[in-house]
Amino acid sequence: MANYKAPLRDIQFVFDEILDSETHYKNLPGSEDFSLELRDAIFNEAAKFTEHTLSPLRRVGDEEGCTWSEQGVTTPTGFAAAYHQYVEGGWPGLSMPEQFGGQNLPLSIDLAVSEMVCQANHAWSMYPGLSAGCRATLVAHGTDEQRETYLHKLVSGEWTGTMCLTEPQCGSDLSFLRTKAEDNADGSYDITGTKIFISSGDHDMAENIIHIVLARLPDAPAGTKGISLFIVPKVMPNDDGSLGERNTVSCGSIEHKMGIHGNATCVLNFDGAKGYLIGEANRGLNCMFTFMNTARIGTSLQGMCHSEVALQGAMNYALDREAGRSLTGVKSPDRPADQLIVHADVRRMLQTIRAFAEGNRAFSYFLAQMSDREWRSEGDDQKTALDLLSLLTPIAKGFMTETGLEASNLGVQVYGGHGYIREWGMEQNLRDARISTLYEGTTGIQGLDLLARKVMSDGGANFGQFVAMVTEESQQMAPEFAEPLQQALAEWAELTALIGAKTQQNLDELGAASVDYLMYSGYVVLAWFWGKMGTVAKNQPNQDAFYRVKYGTAQFYFQKLLPRTAAHKATIETGAEVLMAVSDDDFRELNR
Amino acid sequence: MANYKAPLRDIQFVFDEILDSETHYKNLPGSEDFSLELRDAIFNEAAKFTEHTLSPLRRVGDEEGCTWSEQGVTTPTGFAAAYHQYVEGGWPGLSMPEQFGGQNLPLSIDLAVSEMVCQANHAWSMYPGLSAGCRATLVAHGTDEQRETYLHKLVSGEWTGTMCLTEPQCGSDLSFLRTKAEDNADGSYDITGTKIFISSGDHDMAENIIHIVLARLPDAPAGTKGISLFIVPKVMPNDDGSLGERNTVSCGSIEHKMGIHGNATCVLNFDGAKGYLIGEANRGLNCMFTFMNTARIGTSLQGMCHSEVALQGAMNYALDREAGRSLTGVKSPDRPADQLIVHADVRRMLQTIRAFAEGNRAFSYFLAQMSDREWRSEGDDQKTALDLLSLLTPIAKGFMTETGLEASNLGVQVYGGHGYIREWGMEQNLRDARISTLYEGTTGIQGLDLLARKVMSDGGANFGQFVAMVTEESQQMAPEFAEPLQQALAEWAELTALIGAKTQQNLDELGAASVDYLMYSGYVVLAWFWGKMGTVAKNQPNQDAFYRVKYGTAQFYFQKLLPRTAAHKATIETGAEVLMAVSDDDFRELNR
């Protein structure tokens, strides 16, 4: 596979020409003086690190994978060295508070760095990625003492972190959670249970790992209202910050997965391991939800990343590989055949990939700005950001990862039979991408979250505000984008009302519509961003290849991808009845 | 993964209740006396062999893969023993002429056995599968002497065969083919060149391998009209049938692929290897087309097989795994949660998989009957079969493999995070399935073949006959199927006329519409089969779970999947302009 190139021009386009990040940062409390020069310097350094250090380890990580022994997990050759370089570069603390050694930069800067890291090497990105979740949880919910004890080393990156939710019997439904926490009456708890699917749960990159663990106190209510959150270090820290005894948490095995082989997905056994309550007892799930929204945005970003990797690979191949002749006449008369790019169907695939990669990038950085404001602003401004994040996060997670899968799949397809072969890197991209619609809540879970919790729960008020906001923005767009976008927004609102009405009769209508509704919503949101980008590109006085491709891709999106809403609409309208008509017993009988 | 169960009841349903195979065989020259008892006995034996011998080797094949050494390729543990069992069972000669030791049964019987073999173990199925192509080529184009020399051992299965087309510089576009054939003036030729992607190109299962090789004679015209076909044995046979000298063809390496690891995908080096012309000089591609249509039907069958594997796996899990509660109230009050099957969105996924698996099965066996008639009938009956095969083969290859991919992907999705883990077998099914839209002509190639060669080339006459035939058949269907099917047929005809008219102005319109048109066509064809199946199930006096699920799935297909045509229609209508608007140079400039 050709070397990864950080898409700096595209990131800059979205930051400056679409989302006016200069004004955004000027208005963001704590970042008023953040300069675009500093930002660009950071992005350039991230580009170098990801292109030269992480990208070459992408295939190594896939082929070697992680290895387990009783002493712990060994990561692929070069992974630990790259992590040390990352720590030396100060990357882990980019958006962390200065009091713990961080640089206090906006989250949106961190997310752009994460884009490059994930594109260069998804498996590797999971080690710092999970640490970010652990840090965020401690910042939001830890006591002063807990923050003092753990955050310095987590911010420097000397220690990494995990989030331990899933157990063998429970994934999406955490009400079955069984891991126990017994109060030692000395401020500590003994944690006992088995956690599975713990990303970065053990490795050889850092001297300590801080696990954030969901567990149940003895007197806790049943179900999800009896879950508490605990800090469980792999190695107990002494009061002076040095490392003490090994805690009784160990990695029992690692999973054999379809992709992201370079990341250790661990079974963790907590055997009376010492832990500390974080946040209120029995309120663990509420604390987790803070983290989960951030994690979902992070996962949606991965969907965009796989689209970008597919785009780079497919473009390289389509501009180089020769096969057949253009149907409208020879394009390269001096060559025995034309390049793939002359074929309309190849362009359909390439532009589909591009529309998802670049459209989802704009979507991602809009969410990143909202996260900045949610984190730093107050009052109405924070509330607006929170409302937008609340509505858009499940759409982003579901839509960007599903379209990331489609783009990765098309990336393989552009290569023909070669796409199936390891050396080109496209099949790895598809295998790595496949996890993204599963973890951090499957697409089905996102669909339910969107419809039930985010759209219907306030009677559609927040949804309605969003539709009004985008409709107003569309007035500024070129008519070839404004008109279909306005139609789609109106139809989206009608469909939402229809589902709401049906749900009054039958709650299964929610589940029946959920994923089609999520995908429908995603296409409308992407139309918003492509309408903005297409208009900016069209109005740009200095037309060059960059703006012409951008405008062409916007047109492509509206003509070739937005019409997919027609199919989602039709299937939504047929409702739940046909889904539920066959009895469970009949299915069971057939399956004997 | 749970053990594979051969779907005998479903196969029987399609054969007897949908396609009236009794009448079909009675009217088929050479099979007038073929009894359904014999058929069922064969299917039962095939079920045993595939369930007990092949299915347990599925994961072994994936994990071990093939290993290369200078002495040749070693297949995974158990693969060779299973092949010997297959040979002893007489399976390779099922549909071959009796004069070469075959059983002269209809091809359709062979295809049903192939379904079970591929479902149990796609990688393994490639060894006998490629032999079938080699045998068919020899039967159709070999001289009496060639058939006598090679067919007995290929029919018994003692020898296997391959088809050697692709070279490093040419896949879809065979005009670049470089492998040379030099006339030795003794009836033999020296073949020199490199072939890649040769499935089953080397292995340790049989004592000899007969390669069918495309190569170019010294005086051959350039392009595809200068390609000839040669027989190149791995080991030269002596006149008495014993094995003589090793020929100078060798396996240089094997590919590392995304899936079907148990099948050896070989680079074959022909180093002045001795070969024999088969068929006329420079007419090799015409001979290949005979084979290619059969191979494409075989590959379409693989798409159906992956859907069936996904269905079995997903149903097992959805009926067993507990998570959450039904939105309409607790379904299993004695359990801590309900099973996945109660959730509408899970049912959407399960029924999508089922609709593709079972719909594509009916489509497959219709093509199988047409293949029987093409192979055995004469005159008008043969012509009708040929016309139908000609139109439907690219639809089958493209649609069944694309929907097979979707079904396999959903099979993973139903399992949530567990779908990503090797032990459940669903991620292997997706990796194995991924090849099917690539080899034997990508989906893009099928789309062009369909529109340019099969629909437009005779001014739409054959297409029109098909639409008329299905429209007439639809009169017999229950109205809930007949009406939407008739609408879809009419719209399909309109779209075809629209593309035809646009193509008059701009040939790129063909390529621009091709894949959307292919998928549109596939949904209409599947509506035909679901209309038939749904009607039969509805009219069945003895309703049981089997018929209720069948009828429910037919309704699901019409309400939830057929509406996807709306999106394909809309994108077809926007045409080629937006695809070709950006110049190749702009893309090239951006990619610098």
mmCIF file with all atom_site columns, C-alpha atoms in Angstrom, chain A residues 223-365:
data_model
loop_
_atom_site.group_PDB
_atom_site.id
_atom_site.type_symbol
_atom_site.label_atom_id
_atom_site.label_alt_id
_atom_site.label_comp_id
_atom_site.label_asym_id
_atom_site.label_entity_id
_atom_site.label_seq_id
_atom_site.pdbx_PDB_ins_code
_atom_site.Cartn_x
_atom_site.Cartn_y
_atom_site.Cartn_z
_atom_site.occupancy
_atom_site.B_iso_or_equiv
_atom_site.pdbx_formal_charge
_atom_site.auth_seq_id
_atom_site.auth_comp_id
_atom_site.auth_asym_id
_atom_site.auth_atom_id
_atom_site.pdbx_PDB_model_num
ATOM 1   C CA . GLY A 1 223 ? -30.475 -3.481  36.808  1.00 0.00 ? 223 GLY A CA 1
ATOM 2   C CA . THR A 1 224 ? -28.627 -0.462  35.504  1.00 0.00 ? 224 THR A CA 1
ATOM 3   C CA . LYS A 1 225 ? -29.449 1.682   38.549  1.00 0.00 ? 225 LYS A CA 1
ATOM 4   C CA . GLY A 1 226 ? -27.138 -0.392  40.717  1.00 0.00 ? 226 GLY A CA 1
ATOM 5   C CA . ILE A 1 227 ? -23.912 0.071   38.849  1.00 0.00 ? 227 ILE A CA 1
ATOM 6   C CA . SER A 1 228 ? -20.962 1.982   40.279  1.00 0.00 ? 228 SER A CA 1
ATOM 7   C CA . LEU A 1 229 ? -17.683 3.106   38.783  1.00 0.00 ? 229 LEU A CA 1
ATOM 8   C CA . PHE A 1 230 ? -14.258 2.188   40.168  1.00 0.00 ? 230 PHE A CA 1
ATOM 9   C CA . ILE A 1 231 ? -10.642 3.012   39.532  1.00 0.00 ? 231 ILE A CA 1
ATOM 10  C CA . VAL A 1 232 ? -8.555  -0.164  39.463  1.00 0.00 ? 232 VAL A CA 1
ATOM 11  C CA . PRO A 1 233 ? -4.834  0.314   38.784  1.00 0.00 ? 233 PRO A CA 1
ATOM 12  C CA . LYS A 1 234 ? -2.839  -2.536  37.289  1.00 0.00 ? 234 LYS A CA 1
ATOM 13  C CA . VAL A 1 235 ? 0.003   -1.602  39.648  1.00 0.00 ? 235 VAL A CA 1
ATOM 14  C CA . MET A 1 236 ? -0.783  0.189   42.925  1.00 0.00 ? 236 MET A CA 1
ATOM 15  C CA . PRO A 1 237 ? 0.817   3.621   43.086  1.00 0.00 ? 237 PRO A CA 1
ATOM 16  C CA . ASN A 1 238 ? 2.667   4.555   46.281  1.00 0.00 ? 238 ASN A CA 1
ATOM 17  C CA . ASP A 1 239 ? 2.020   7.894   47.945  1.00 0.00 ? 239 ASP A CA 1
ATOM 18  C CA . ASP A 1 240 ? 5.184   9.330   46.396  1.00 0.00 ? 240 ASP A CA 1
ATOM 19  C CA . GLY A 1 241 ? 3.940   8.393   42.919  1.00 0.00 ? 241 GLY A CA 1
ATOM 20  C CA . SER A 1 242 ? 6.325   5.464   42.509  1.00 0.00 ? 242 SER A CA 1
ATOM 21  C CA . LEU A 1 243 ? 4.937   2.054   41.641  1.00 0.00 ? 243 LEU A CA 1
ATOM 22  C CA . GLY A 1 244 ? 4.132   -0.399  44.385  1.00 0.00 ? 244 GLY A CA 1
ATOM 23  C CA . GLU A 1 245 ? 2.536   -3.812  44.390  1.00 0.00 ? 245 GLU A CA 1
ATOM 24  C CA . ARG A 1 246 ? 0.947   -5.506  41.432  1.00 0.00 ? 246 ARG A CA 1
ATOM 25  C CA . ASN A 1 247 ? -2.861  -5.466  41.816  1.00 0.00 ? 247 ASN A CA 1
ATOM 26  C CA . THR A 1 248 ? -4.833  -8.685  41.338  1.00 0.00 ? 248 THR A CA 1
ATOM 27  C CA . VAL A 1 249 ? -6.136  -7.872  37.884  1.00 0.00 ? 249 VAL A CA 1
ATOM 28  C CA . SER A 1 250 ? -4.737  -9.927  35.038  1.00 0.00 ? 250 SER A CA 1
ATOM 29  C CA . CYS A 1 251 ? -5.256  -10.495 31.358  1.00 0.00 ? 251 CYS A CA 1
ATOM 30  C CA . GLY A 1 252 ? -6.657  -14.006 30.891  1.00 0.00 ? 252 GLY A CA 1
ATOM 31  C CA . SER A 1 253 ? -6.468  -14.073 27.127  1.00 0.00 ? 253 SER A CA 1
ATOM 32  C CA . ILE A 1 254 ? -6.779  -11.903 24.054  1.00 0.00 ? 254 ILE A CA 1
ATOM 33  C CA . GLU A 1 255 ? -9.386  -12.213 21.321  1.00 0.00 ? 255 GLU A CA 1
ATOM 34  C CA . HIS A 1 256 ? -8.702  -13.352 17.760  1.00 0.00 ? 256 HIS A CA 1
ATOM 35  C CA . LYS A 1 257 ? -10.409 -10.674 15.763  1.00 0.00 ? 257 LYS A CA 1
ATOM 36  C CA . MET A 1 258 ? -11.248 -9.904  12.163  1.00 0.00 ? 258 MET A CA 1
ATOM 37  C CA . GLY A 1 259 ? -9.075  -6.800  12.215  1.00 0.00 ? 259 GLY A CA 1
ATOM 38  C CA . ILE A 1 260 ? -7.218  -4.242  14.370  1.00 0.00 ? 260 ILE A CA 1
ATOM 39  C CA . HIS A 1 261 ? -4.904  -7.135  15.192  1.00 0.00 ? 261 HIS A CA 1
ATOM 40  C CA . GLY A 1 262 ? -2.322  -4.774  16.603  1.00 0.00 ? 262 GLY A CA 1
ATOM 41  C CA . ASN A 1 263 ? -4.668  -3.809  19.411  1.00 0.00 ? 263 ASN A CA 1
ATOM 42  C CA . ALA A 1 264 ? -4.974  -6.140  22.377  1.00 0.00 ? 264 ALA A CA 1
ATOM 43  C CA . THR A 1 265 ? -8.639  -6.919  23.060  1.00 0.00 ? 265 THR A CA 1
ATOM 44  C CA . CYS A 1 266 ? -8.439  -8.480  26.483  1.00 0.00 ? 266 CYS A CA 1
ATOM 45  C CA . VAL A 1 267 ? -10.324 -10.690 28.825  1.00 0.00 ? 267 VAL A CA 1
ATOM 46  C CA . LEU A 1 268 ? -9.520  -9.109  32.208  1.00 0.00 ? 268 LEU A CA 1
ATOM 47  C CA . ASN A 1 269 ? -9.919  -11.102 35.398  1.00 0.00 ? 269 ASN A CA 1
ATOM 48  C CA . PHE A 1 270 ? -10.443 -9.027  38.542  1.00 0.00 ? 270 PHE A CA 1
ATOM 49  C CA . ASP A 1 271 ? -9.676  -11.286 41.439  1.00 0.00 ? 271 ASP A CA 1
ATOM 50  C CA . GLY A 1 272 ? -10.393 -9.204  44.536  1.00 0.00 ? 272 GLY A CA 1
ATOM 51  C CA . ALA A 1 273 ? -8.474  -6.407  42.873  1.00 0.00 ? 273 ALA A CA 1
ATOM 52  C CA . LYS A 1 274 ? -8.183  -3.209  44.888  1.00 0.00 ? 274 LYS A CA 1
ATOM 53  C CA . GLY A 1 275 ? -10.326 -0.396  43.544  1.00 0.00 ? 275 GLY A CA 1
ATOM 54  C CA . TYR A 1 276 ? -11.644 3.052   44.465  1.00 0.00 ? 276 TYR A CA 1
ATOM 55  C CA . LEU A 1 277 ? -15.136 4.369   43.954  1.00 0.00 ? 277 LEU A CA 1
ATOM 56  C CA . ILE A 1 278 ? -15.330 7.221   41.478  1.00 0.00 ? 278 ILE A CA 1
ATOM 57  C CA . GLY A 1 279 ? -18.404 9.436   41.508  1.00 0.00 ? 279 GLY A CA 1
ATOM 58  C CA . GLU A 1 280 ? -21.482 8.515   43.505  1.00 0.00 ? 280 GLU A CA 1
ATOM 59  C CA . ALA A 1 281 ? -22.385 4.918   44.381  1.00 0.00 ? 281 ALA A CA 1
ATOM 60  C CA . ASN A 1 282 ? -24.946 3.392   41.987  1.00 0.00 ? 282 ASN A CA 1
ATOM 61  C CA . ARG A 1 283 ? -24.555 6.316   39.595  1.00 0.00 ? 283 ARG A CA 1
ATOM 62  C CA . GLY A 1 284 ? -21.819 4.711   37.530  1.00 0.00 ? 284 GLY A CA 1
ATOM 63  C CA . LEU A 1 285 ? -23.823 4.518   34.358  1.00 0.00 ? 285 LEU A CA 1
ATOM 64  C CA . ASN A 1 286 ? -24.563 8.235   34.476  1.00 0.00 ? 286 ASN A CA 1
ATOM 65  C CA . CYS A 1 287 ? -20.856 8.945   34.745  1.00 0.00 ? 287 CYS A CA 1
ATOM 66  C CA . MET A 1 288 ? -20.234 6.567   31.862  1.00 0.00 ? 288 MET A CA 1
ATOM 67  C CA . PHE A 1 289 ? -22.658 8.399   29.631  1.00 0.00 ? 289 PHE A CA 1
ATOM 68  C CA . THR A 1 290 ? -20.454 11.493  29.750  1.00 0.00 ? 290 THR A CA 1
ATOM 69  C CA . PHE A 1 291 ? -17.638 9.406   28.511  1.00 0.00 ? 291 PHE A CA 1
ATOM 70  C CA . MET A 1 292 ? -19.751 7.434   26.095  1.00 0.00 ? 292 MET A CA 1
ATOM 71  C CA . ASN A 1 293 ? -20.791 10.443  24.051  1.00 0.00 ? 293 ASN A CA 1
ATOM 72  C CA . THR A 1 294 ? -17.160 11.412  23.585  1.00 0.00 ? 294 THR A CA 1
ATOM 73  C CA . ALA A 1 295 ? -16.300 7.811   22.755  1.00 0.00 ? 295 ALA A CA 1
ATOM 74  C CA . ARG A 1 296 ? -19.072 7.688   20.184  1.00 0.00 ? 296 ARG A CA 1
ATOM 75  C CA . ILE A 1 297 ? -17.785 10.807  18.489  1.00 0.00 ? 297 ILE A CA 1
ATOM 76  C CA . GLY A 1 298 ? -14.342 9.197   18.524  1.00 0.00 ? 298 GLY A CA 1
ATOM 77  C CA . THR A 1 299 ? -15.749 6.078   16.884  1.00 0.00 ? 299 THR A CA 1
ATOM 78  C CA . SER A 1 300 ? -17.645 8.087   14.291  1.00 0.00 ? 300 SER A CA 1
ATOM 79  C CA . LEU A 1 301 ? -14.314 9.705   13.458  1.00 0.00 ? 301 LEU A CA 1
ATOM 80  C CA . GLN A 1 302 ? -12.923 6.215   12.818  1.00 0.00 ? 302 GLN A CA 1
ATOM 81  C CA . GLY A 1 303 ? -15.628 5.690   10.206  1.00 0.00 ? 303 GLY A CA 1
ATOM 82  C CA . MET A 1 304 ? -14.463 8.847   8.457   1.00 0.00 ? 304 MET A CA 1
ATOM 83  C CA . CYS A 1 305 ? -10.860 7.681   8.770   1.00 0.00 ? 305 CYS A CA 1
ATOM 84  C CA . HIS A 1 306 ? -11.517 4.384   7.026   1.00 0.00 ? 306 HIS A CA 1
ATOM 85  C CA . SER A 1 307 ? -13.218 6.297   4.217   1.00 0.00 ? 307 SER A CA 1
ATOM 86  C CA . GLU A 1 308 ? -10.137 8.513   3.844   1.00 0.00 ? 308 GLU A CA 1
ATOM 87  C CA . VAL A 1 309 ? -7.802  5.496   3.767   1.00 0.00 ? 309 VAL A CA 1
ATOM 88  C CA . ALA A 1 310 ? -10.028 3.908   1.135   1.00 0.00 ? 310 ALA A CA 1
ATOM 89  C CA . LEU A 1 311 ? -10.000 7.151   -0.850  1.00 0.00 ? 311 LEU A CA 1
ATOM 90  C CA . GLN A 1 312 ? -6.223  7.477   -0.860  1.00 0.00 ? 312 GLN A CA 1
ATOM 91  C CA . GLY A 1 313 ? -5.738  3.842   -1.854  1.00 0.00 ? 313 GLY A CA 1
ATOM 92  C CA . ALA A 1 314 ? -8.443  3.781   -4.500  1.00 0.00 ? 314 ALA A CA 1
ATOM 93  C CA . MET A 1 315 ? -7.370  7.069   -6.089  1.00 0.00 ? 315 MET A CA 1
ATOM 94  C CA . ASN A 1 316 ? -3.763  5.908   -6.341  1.00 0.00 ? 316 ASN A CA 1
ATOM 95  C CA . TYR A 1 317 ? -4.845  2.721   -8.053  1.00 0.00 ? 317 TYR A CA 1
ATOM 96  C CA . ALA A 1 318 ? -7.454  4.255   -10.358 1.00 0.00 ? 318 ALA A CA 1
ATOM 97  C CA . LEU A 1 319 ? -4.979  6.856   -11.628 1.00 0.00 ? 319 LEU A CA 1
ATOM 98  C CA . ASP A 1 320 ? -2.310  4.246   -12.259 1.00 0.00 ? 320 ASP A CA 1
ATOM 99  C CA . ARG A 1 321 ? -3.851  0.931   -13.257 1.00 0.00 ? 321 ARG A CA 1
ATOM 100 C CA . GLU A 1 322 ? -4.733  0.532   -16.929 1.00 0.00 ? 322 GLU A CA 1
ATOM 101 C CA . ALA A 1 323 ? -7.671  -1.563  -18.093 1.00 0.00 ? 323 ALA A CA 1
ATOM 102 C CA . GLY A 1 324 ? -10.038 -1.220  -21.013 1.00 0.00 ? 324 GLY A CA 1
ATOM 103 C CA . ARG A 1 325 ? -10.860 1.852   -22.995 1.00 0.00 ? 325 ARG A CA 1
ATOM 104 C CA . SER A 1 326 ? -13.209 4.692   -22.211 1.00 0.00 ? 326 SER A CA 1
ATOM 105 C CA . LEU A 1 327 ? -16.595 3.985   -23.757 1.00 0.00 ? 327 LEU A CA 1
ATOM 106 C CA . THR A 1 328 ? -16.491 7.416   -25.384 1.00 0.00 ? 328 THR A CA 1
ATOM 107 C CA . GLY A 1 329 ? -13.168 6.844   -27.137 1.00 0.00 ? 329 GLY A CA 1
ATOM 108 C CA . VAL A 1 330 ? -9.499  6.249   -26.370 1.00 0.00 ? 330 VAL A CA 1
ATOM 109 C CA . LYS A 1 331 ? -8.133  8.601   -23.730 1.00 0.00 ? 331 LYS A CA 1
ATOM 110 C CA . SER A 1 332 ? -4.470  7.500   -23.680 1.00 0.00 ? 332 SER A CA 1
ATOM 111 C CA . PRO A 1 333 ? -3.641  6.673   -27.297 1.00 0.00 ? 333 PRO A CA 1
ATOM 112 C CA . ASP A 1 334 ? 0.041   6.163   -26.487 1.00 0.00 ? 334 ASP A CA 1
ATOM 113 C CA . ARG A 1 335 ? -0.788  3.452   -23.956 1.00 0.00 ? 335 ARG A CA 1
ATOM 114 C CA . PRO A 1 336 ? -2.278  -0.007  -24.517 1.00 0.00 ? 336 PRO A CA 1
ATOM 115 C CA . ALA A 1 337 ? -5.288  0.904   -22.358 1.00 0.00 ? 337 ALA A CA 1
ATOM 116 C CA . ASP A 1 338 ? -6.788  3.798   -20.436 1.00 0.00 ? 338 ASP A CA 1
ATOM 117 C CA . GLN A 1 339 ? -6.546  4.256   -16.698 1.00 0.00 ? 339 GLN A CA 1
ATOM 118 C CA . LEU A 1 340 ? -9.370  3.034   -14.516 1.00 0.00 ? 340 LEU A CA 1
ATOM 119 C CA . ILE A 1 341 ? -10.429 6.600   -13.740 1.00 0.00 ? 341 ILE A CA 1
ATOM 120 C CA . VAL A 1 342 ? -11.888 7.057   -17.247 1.00 0.00 ? 342 VAL A CA 1
ATOM 121 C CA . HIS A 1 343 ? -14.668 4.549   -16.506 1.00 0.00 ? 343 HIS A CA 1
ATOM 122 C CA . ALA A 1 344 ? -17.930 6.016   -15.251 1.00 0.00 ? 344 ALA A CA 1
ATOM 123 C CA . ASP A 1 345 ? -18.579 3.155   -12.855 1.00 0.00 ? 345 ASP A CA 1
ATOM 124 C CA . VAL A 1 346 ? -15.109 3.445   -11.326 1.00 0.00 ? 346 VAL A CA 1
ATOM 125 C CA . ARG A 1 347 ? -15.769 7.152   -10.837 1.00 0.00 ? 347 ARG A CA 1
ATOM 126 C CA . ARG A 1 348 ? -19.059 6.300   -9.169  1.00 0.00 ? 348 ARG A CA 1
ATOM 127 C CA . MET A 1 349 ? -17.134 4.246   -6.623  1.00 0.00 ? 349 MET A CA 1
ATOM 128 C CA . LEU A 1 350 ? -14.351 6.794   -6.179  1.00 0.00 ? 350 LEU A CA 1
ATOM 129 C CA . GLN A 1 351 ? -16.745 9.688   -5.725  1.00 0.00 ? 351 GLN A CA 1
ATOM 130 C CA . THR A 1 352 ? -18.890 7.718   -3.304  1.00 0.00 ? 352 THR A CA 1
ATOM 131 C CA . ILE A 1 353 ? -15.818 7.107   -1.172  1.00 0.00 ? 353 ILE A CA 1
ATOM 132 C CA . ARG A 1 354 ? -14.778 10.754  -1.451  1.00 0.00 ? 354 ARG A CA 1
ATOM 133 C CA . ALA A 1 355 ? -18.228 12.086  -0.617  1.00 0.00 ? 355 ALA A CA 1
ATOM 134 C CA . PHE A 1 356 ? -18.270 10.031  2.578   1.00 0.00 ? 356 PHE A CA 1
ATOM 135 C CA . ALA A 1 357 ? -14.675 10.803  3.572   1.00 0.00 ? 357 ALA A CA 1
ATOM 136 C CA . GLU A 1 358 ? -14.902 14.554  3.043   1.00 0.00 ? 358 GLU A CA 1
ATOM 137 C CA . GLY A 1 359 ? -18.520 15.010  4.042   1.00 0.00 ? 359 GLY A CA 1
ATOM 138 C CA . ASN A 1 360 ? -18.007 13.070  7.243   1.00 0.00 ? 360 ASN A CA 1
ATOM 139 C CA . ARG A 1 361 ? -14.880 15.112  7.959   1.00 0.00 ? 361 ARG A CA 1
ATOM 140 C CA . ALA A 1 362 ? -16.942 18.306  7.956   1.00 0.00 ? 362 ALA A CA 1
ATOM 141 C CA . PHE A 1 363 ? -19.546 16.597  10.139  1.00 0.00 ? 363 PHE A CA 1
ATOM 142 C CA . SER A 1 364 ? -16.789 15.452  12.522  1.00 0.00 ? 364 SER A CA 1
ATOM 143 C CA . TYR A 1 365 ? -15.275 18.875  12.998  1.00 0.00 ? 365 TYR A CA 1
#
